[in-house]
CSV table of C-alpha atoms and ligand atoms in Angstrom, one decimal:
chain,number,residue,atom,x,y,z
A,10,MET,CA,-45.4,-50.1,48.2
A,11,LEU,CA,-43.9,-49.7,51.9
A,12,THR,CA,-43.0,-52.9,53.7
A,13,TYR,CA,-44.6,-52.1,57.4
A,14,GLN,CA,-47.0,-54.4,58.9
A,15,PHE,CA,-49.7,-52.9,61.2
A,16,SER,CA,-52.2,-56.3,61.4
A,17,ASP,CA,-54.7,-55.6,63.9
A,18,LYS,CA,-54.2,-52.1,64.6
A,19,VAL,CA,-56.5,-49.4,63.2
A,20,ALA,CA,-55.7,-46.1,62.1
A,21,PHE,CA,-58.0,-42.9,62.0
A,22,ILE,CA,-57.1,-40.7,59.5
A,23,THR,CA,-58.5,-36.7,58.9
A,24,GLY,CA,-58.3,-35.2,55.3
A,25,ALA,CA,-58.3,-39.1,53.9
A,26,SER,CA,-60.2,-38.2,50.8
A,27,SER,CA,-57.6,-36.5,48.9
A,28,GLY,CA,-53.8,-35.7,48.4
A,29,ILE,CA,-51.6,-36.6,51.4
A,30,GLY,CA,-54.3,-38.3,53.8
A,31,ARG,CA,-55.5,-40.5,50.9
A,32,GLU,CA,-52.0,-42.0,50.2
A,33,THR,CA,-51.6,-42.4,53.6
A,34,ALA,CA,-54.8,-44.2,54.0
A,35,LEU,CA,-54.1,-46.7,51.2
A,36,GLN,CA,-50.6,-47.2,52.4
A,37,PHE,CA,-52.2,-48.1,56.2
A,38,ALA,CA,-54.4,-50.4,54.5
A,39,ALA,CA,-51.5,-52.1,52.2
A,40,ALA,CA,-49.6,-52.2,55.7
A,41,LYS,CA,-52.8,-54.7,56.9
A,42,ALA,CA,-54.4,-51.6,58.9
A,43,ASN,CA,-58.0,-51.4,59.7
A,44,VAL,CA,-58.5,-47.7,58.4
A,45,VAL,CA,-60.7,-45.5,59.0
A,46,VAL,CA,-60.8,-42.8,56.3
A,47,SER,CA,-62.6,-39.7,57.9
A,48,ASP,CA,-63.0,-36.6,55.8
A,49,ILE,CA,-66.0,-33.7,55.2
A,50,ASN,CA,-65.8,-35.1,51.4
A,51,GLU,CA,-67.8,-38.2,51.3
A,52,LYS,CA,-67.9,-38.8,47.8
A,53,ASP,CA,-64.0,-38.9,47.7
A,54,GLY,CA,-64.0,-40.7,51.0
A,55,LEU,CA,-66.1,-43.5,49.8
A,56,ALA,CA,-63.8,-43.8,46.8
A,57,VAL,CA,-60.6,-44.5,49.2
A,58,VAL,CA,-62.6,-46.8,51.1
A,59,GLU,CA,-63.2,-48.7,47.7
A,60,GLU,CA,-60.0,-48.5,46.4
A,61,ILE,CA,-58.7,-50.2,50.0
A,62,LYS,CA,-61.6,-53.0,49.7
A,63,LYS,CA,-60.5,-53.7,45.9
A,64,ASN,CA,-57.2,-54.2,46.7
A,65,GLY,CA,-58.3,-56.9,49.7
A,66,GLY,CA,-57.8,-54.1,52.4
A,67,GLU,CA,-60.5,-53.4,55.5
A,68,ALA,CA,-61.6,-49.7,55.8
A,69,ILE,CA,-64.8,-47.5,56.5
A,70,PHE,CA,-65.6,-44.0,55.9
A,71,VAL,CA,-66.5,-41.6,58.5
A,72,GLN,CA,-67.8,-38.3,57.5
A,73,THR,CA,-66.2,-35.6,59.8
A,74,ASN,CA,-65.4,-31.8,59.8
A,75,VAL,CA,-62.8,-31.9,62.0
A,76,ALA,CA,-63.7,-28.0,62.8
A,77,ASP,CA,-67.0,-30.0,65.0
A,78,TYR,CA,-66.3,-30.9,68.1
A,79,GLU,CA,-69.3,-33.3,68.8
A,80,GLN,CA,-68.1,-34.3,64.8
A,81,VAL,CA,-65.3,-35.3,66.0
A,82,LYS,CA,-66.1,-36.9,68.8
A,83,SER,CA,-68.8,-39.1,67.0
A,84,ALA,CA,-65.8,-40.2,64.5
A,85,ILE,CA,-63.9,-41.5,67.2
A,86,GLU,CA,-66.7,-43.3,68.6
A,87,GLN,CA,-67.5,-44.7,65.7
A,88,THR,CA,-64.0,-45.9,65.3
A,89,LEU,CA,-64.2,-47.7,68.6
A,90,ALA,CA,-67.6,-49.4,67.7
A,91,THR,CA,-66.6,-50.8,64.4
A,92,TYR,CA,-63.1,-51.8,65.5
A,93,GLY,CA,-62.6,-51.8,69.2
A,94,ARG,CA,-59.8,-50.0,69.5
A,95,LEU,CA,-57.3,-46.7,68.1
A,96,ASP,CA,-54.0,-47.5,67.6
A,97,PHE,CA,-52.4,-44.2,65.4
A,98,GLY,CA,-54.4,-41.0,65.1
A,99,ILE,CA,-53.0,-39.2,61.8
A,100,ASN,CA,-54.2,-35.4,62.1
A,101,ASN,CA,-53.9,-34.5,58.7
A,102,ALA,CA,-57.2,-32.3,57.4
A,103,GLY,CA,-55.9,-28.7,56.8
A,104,ILE,CA,-56.4,-25.9,54.2
A,105,GLY,CA,-54.4,-23.3,52.8
A,106,GLY,CA,-56.3,-20.3,53.4
A,107,PRO,CA,-56.3,-17.3,50.6
A,108,PHE,CA,-52.8,-15.4,49.8
A,109,THR,CA,-53.0,-12.3,51.3
A,110,ARG,CA,-50.9,-10.2,53.6
A,111,ILE,CA,-52.0,-9.4,56.9
A,112,SER,CA,-53.4,-6.2,56.4
A,113,ASP,CA,-56.1,-7.4,53.6
A,114,TYR,CA,-56.8,-10.7,55.6
A,115,GLN,CA,-60.6,-11.1,55.9
A,116,LEU,CA,-61.9,-11.9,59.5
A,117,ALA,CA,-64.0,-14.6,58.2
A,118,ASP,CA,-60.9,-16.7,56.6
A,119,TYR,CA,-58.3,-16.0,59.2
A,120,GLN,CA,-61.4,-18.1,61.5
A,121,GLN,CA,-61.9,-20.7,59.5
A,122,VAL,CA,-58.0,-21.5,59.0
A,123,MET,CA,-57.8,-21.3,62.5
A,124,LYS,CA,-60.6,-23.5,63.1
A,125,ILE,CA,-59.8,-26.3,60.5
A,126,ASN,CA,-55.8,-26.2,61.0
A,127,VAL,CA,-55.6,-25.6,64.6
A,128,ASP,CA,-59.1,-26.5,66.6
A,129,GLY,CA,-59.4,-29.3,64.3
A,130,VAL,CA,-56.1,-31.0,65.6
A,131,PHE,CA,-56.9,-30.2,69.2
A,132,TYR,CA,-60.2,-31.8,69.2
A,133,CYS,CA,-59.0,-35.0,67.2
A,134,MET,CA,-55.8,-35.2,69.5
A,135,GLN,CA,-58.6,-34.8,73.2
A,136,TRP,CA,-61.1,-37.9,72.2
A,137,GLN,CA,-57.7,-40.0,70.3
A,138,LEU,CA,-55.6,-39.4,74.1
A,139,GLN,CA,-58.9,-40.2,75.7
A,140,GLN,CA,-59.0,-43.8,74.3
A,141,MET,CA,-55.2,-44.2,73.8
A,142,LEU,CA,-54.8,-43.9,76.9
A,143,LYS,CA,-57.1,-46.7,78.2
A,144,GLN,CA,-54.9,-49.2,76.1
A,145,GLU,CA,-52.4,-51.2,77.5
A,146,SER,CA,-50.4,-50.5,74.4
A,147,GLY,CA,-50.7,-46.4,73.9
A,148,GLY,CA,-50.8,-45.2,70.8
A,149,VAL,CA,-49.1,-42.8,68.3
A,150,ILE,CA,-50.4,-39.7,66.8
A,151,ILE,CA,-49.0,-37.7,64.0
A,152,ASN,CA,-50.3,-34.2,63.0
A,153,THR,CA,-49.8,-32.5,59.6
A,154,SER,CA,-47.9,-29.7,60.2
A,155,SER,CA,-45.7,-27.9,57.5
A,156,ILE,CA,-42.7,-26.0,56.8
A,157,ALA,CA,-44.2,-23.1,57.4
A,158,GLY,CA,-44.7,-24.1,61.0
A,159,LEU,CA,-41.2,-23.8,61.0
A,160,ARG,CA,-40.7,-20.3,59.7
A,161,GLY,CA,-42.9,-17.5,58.0
A,162,LEU,CA,-44.4,-17.7,54.6
A,163,LYS,CA,-45.3,-14.1,53.0
A,164,ASN,CA,-48.6,-13.5,52.3
A,165,SER,CA,-50.0,-17.0,53.8
A,166,SER,CA,-49.3,-15.6,57.5
A,167,VAL,CA,-52.4,-16.9,59.0
A,168,TYR,CA,-51.6,-20.7,57.4
A,169,SER,CA,-48.0,-20.5,59.0
A,170,ALA,CA,-49.2,-19.3,62.5
A,171,SER,CA,-51.9,-22.5,62.6
A,172,LYS,CA,-48.7,-24.5,61.4
A,173,HIS,CA,-46.9,-23.0,63.9
A,174,ALA,CA,-49.5,-23.9,66.7
A,175,VAL,CA,-49.7,-27.4,65.6
A,176,LEU,CA,-46.3,-28.0,66.6
A,177,GLY,CA,-47.0,-26.2,70.1
A,178,LEU,CA,-49.8,-29.1,70.6
A,179,THR,CA,-47.7,-31.9,69.7
A,180,LYS,CA,-44.4,-31.1,71.7
A,181,SER,CA,-46.5,-30.1,74.6
A,182,ALA,CA,-48.6,-33.3,74.3
A,183,ALA,CA,-45.9,-35.2,73.7
A,184,LEU,CA,-44.6,-34.1,76.8
A,185,GLU,CA,-47.6,-35.0,79.0
A,186,TYR,CA,-47.8,-38.5,77.4
A,187,ALA,CA,-44.2,-39.5,76.9
A,188,SER,CA,-44.5,-42.0,80.1
A,189,LYS,CA,-47.9,-43.3,79.1
A,190,ASN,CA,-47.1,-45.4,75.8
A,191,ILE,CA,-48.2,-42.7,73.8
A,192,ARG,CA,-45.7,-41.0,71.2
A,193,ILE,CA,-46.7,-37.9,69.4
A,194,ASN,CA,-44.9,-36.7,66.4
A,195,ALA,CA,-45.3,-33.8,63.5
A,196,ILE,CA,-44.9,-33.9,60.3
A,197,CYS,CA,-43.4,-30.7,58.3
A,198,PRO,CA,-43.9,-30.7,54.2
A,199,VAL,CA,-43.0,-28.8,52.0
A,200,PHE,CA,-44.8,-28.0,48.8
A,201,THR,CA,-46.1,-31.3,48.0
A,202,ARG,CA,-48.0,-32.5,44.8
A,203,THR,CA,-51.8,-32.7,46.1
A,204,PRO,CA,-54.8,-30.8,45.0
A,205,LEU,CA,-53.9,-28.2,47.9
A,206,PHE,CA,-50.7,-27.5,45.7
A,207,ASP,CA,-52.7,-27.3,42.5
A,208,GLN,CA,-55.1,-24.9,43.6
A,209,MET,CA,-52.1,-22.7,45.0
A,210,PHE,CA,-50.3,-22.6,41.6
A,211,ALA,CA,-53.3,-22.4,39.8
A,212,LEU,CA,-53.3,-18.7,39.1
A,213,ASP,CA,-49.6,-18.4,38.2
A,214,PRO,CA,-48.0,-21.6,36.8
A,215,SER,CA,-44.8,-19.8,36.9
A,216,TYR,CA,-44.6,-19.1,39.9
A,217,GLU,CA,-44.6,-23.1,40.2
A,218,GLU,CA,-41.1,-23.7,38.1
A,219,ARG,CA,-39.6,-20.9,40.5
A,220,LEU,CA,-40.9,-21.9,43.9
A,221,LYS,CA,-39.1,-25.3,42.8
A,222,ASN,CA,-35.8,-23.8,42.4
A,223,ASN,CA,-35.8,-22.8,46.5
A,224,ILE,CA,-35.5,-26.6,47.2
A,225,PRO,CA,-32.3,-27.8,47.0
A,226,MET,CA,-33.6,-31.3,45.6
A,227,LYS,CA,-35.0,-29.3,42.6
A,228,ARG,CA,-38.3,-31.3,43.3
A,229,TYR,CA,-41.5,-31.0,44.9
A,230,GLY,CA,-42.7,-33.4,47.7
A,231,GLN,CA,-44.9,-36.7,46.1
A,232,PRO,CA,-47.7,-37.7,49.1
A,233,ILE,CA,-45.4,-40.9,49.3
A,234,ASP,CA,-42.7,-38.7,50.2
A,235,ILE,CA,-44.8,-37.6,53.6
A,236,VAL,CA,-46.3,-41.0,54.0
A,237,LYS,CA,-43.1,-42.8,54.3
A,238,THR,CA,-41.9,-40.7,57.4
A,239,ILE,CA,-45.9,-41.1,58.8
A,240,LEU,CA,-45.5,-44.6,58.6
A,241,TRP,CA,-42.1,-45.1,60.0
A,242,LEU,CA,-43.1,-43.0,63.0
A,243,CYS,CA,-46.2,-45.1,63.8
A,244,SER,CA,-43.7,-48.4,63.7
A,245,ASP,CA,-41.7,-49.6,66.7
A,246,ASP,CA,-38.5,-48.5,64.8
A,247,ALA,CA,-39.3,-45.0,66.0
A,248,SER,CA,-40.3,-46.3,69.6
A,249,PHE,CA,-37.8,-43.7,71.3
A,250,VAL,CA,-39.2,-40.8,69.0
A,251,THR,CA,-41.4,-38.4,70.6
A,252,GLY,CA,-42.2,-34.3,70.3
A,253,GLN,CA,-40.0,-33.9,67.1
A,254,ALA,CA,-41.1,-32.0,64.1
A,255,TYR,CA,-39.6,-33.8,61.1
A,256,ALA,CA,-38.8,-31.2,57.8
A,257,LEU,CA,-40.1,-32.8,54.6
A,258,ASP,CA,-38.6,-30.7,52.5
A,259,GLY,CA,-35.7,-31.8,50.1
A,260,GLY,CA,-33.6,-29.8,52.2
A,261,MET,CA,-35.5,-26.4,52.2
A,262,THR,CA,-34.8,-25.3,55.7
A,263,ALA,CA,-31.3,-26.5,56.1
A,264,GLY,CA,-29.9,-23.1,55.2
B,14,NAD,N1,-49.5,-29.9,49.7
B,14,NAD,C1,-48.9,-29.3,50.5
B,14,NAD,O1,-47.8,-28.7,49.2
B,14,NAD,C2,-48.5,-29.3,51.7
B,14,NAD,C3,-47.3,-28.5,52.6
B,14,NAD,C4,-47.3,-28.8,53.7
B,14,NAD,C5,-48.3,-29.4,54.4
B,14,NAD,N2,-49.3,-30.0,53.8
B,14,NAD,C6,-50.7,-30.2,54.9
B,14,NAD,O2,-50.6,-31.3,54.7
B,14,NAD,C7,-52.3,-31.3,55.1
B,14,NAD,C8,-53.0,-32.4,53.8
B,14,NAD,O3,-53.2,-31.4,52.6
B,14,NAD,P1,-53.2,-32.3,51.2
B,14,NAD,O4,-52.1,-31.3,50.3
B,14,NAD,O5,-53.0,-33.7,51.2
B,14,NAD,O6,-54.3,-31.4,50.8
B,14,NAD,P2,-55.6,-31.6,50.0
B,14,NAD,O7,-56.2,-30.7,49.7
B,14,NAD,O8,-55.3,-32.6,49.0
B,14,NAD,O9,-56.7,-32.6,50.9
B,14,NAD,C9,-57.1,-31.9,52.2
B,14,NAD,C10,-58.5,-32.8,52.5
B,14,NAD,O10,-58.8,-32.4,53.6
B,14,NAD,C11,-60.0,-32.2,54.0
B,14,NAD,N3,-60.7,-31.3,55.0
B,14,NAD,C12,-60.7,-30.0,54.3
B,14,NAD,N4,-61.4,-29.4,55.2
B,14,NAD,C13,-61.9,-30.4,56.1
B,14,NAD,C14,-62.5,-30.3,57.3
B,14,NAD,N5,-62.7,-29.2,58.1
B,14,NAD,N6,-63.1,-31.2,58.1
B,14,NAD,C15,-62.2,-32.4,57.7
B,14,NAD,N7,-61.5,-32.5,56.2
B,14,NAD,C16,-61.3,-31.6,55.8
B,14,NAD,C17,-60.2,-32.3,52.0
B,14,NAD,O11,-61.6,-32.7,51.9
B,14,NAD,C18,-59.1,-33.1,51.7
B,14,NAD,O12,-59.8,-34.0,51.6
B,14,NAD,C19,-52.8,-30.0,55.4
B,14,NAD,O13,-53.0,-30.2,56.8
B,14,NAD,C20,-51.8,-29.3,54.5
B,14,NAD,O14,-51.8,-28.0,55.0
B,14,NAD,C21,-49.6,-30.0,52.8
């Protein structure tokens, strides 16, 4: 368990039914935050809330498709109606899209990846920022990019473009709100063991072993590796940090 204390704080987490978002929700709850588990997947989201409550934490589930502007607005409204404030916006929901070259990439797939990974982050930031601006205490936003937001990724061009866009939103917003007590950063995980990861390697398990060797630490990320940085960025220990993109990648982008 991590050692942060976020009593009376409110964390809104998208994509919180699974993987990195799920672990983020569990760790915020363990740190005594009030947690809004937001996801398109209701069944798994309710299970996360149940687990948090079983462990003595506080959480609600708000079903949200981040690609739908009105649903995002309503999710933030439900957060405020329940907990009265918003301290942390963790914009983590995202999809990988198909593995294929640009010349073969279907337009509908392109639009879906961009809608969820880019529009979704923009919608969340817009409504989160409107609330944080009203609070003297401001707030912290963390957007989930990827190492594919820092470099190209063969056969994943649209995913890579979407994650580069997340960094553009993050850095520009950090400049806009730096003087308003609102810090905005991004995390850029390397391949991390979640259902999204398993889906990626399901077709070719040998690729999983080969790719691991490209990571200097010779291991994949675990959700907790990523969540440690999310919690640190939300804590006062990171009070002078904004507009940054943290590569959480076992050294992969160092070379
Ligand atoms: N796992 C990795 O290797 C890896 C690496 C780098 C970045 N990331 C990023 O981390 C984030 C989380 O990924 P993960 O690996 O935990 O994936 P995951 O598939 O385990 O979880 C993603 C969650 O997002 C939800 N979601 C999907 N579309 C949604 C929508 N339209 N609205 C709301 N929720 C939606 C899913 O239901 C799921 O619960 C993503 O943004 C992903 O791009 C993951």
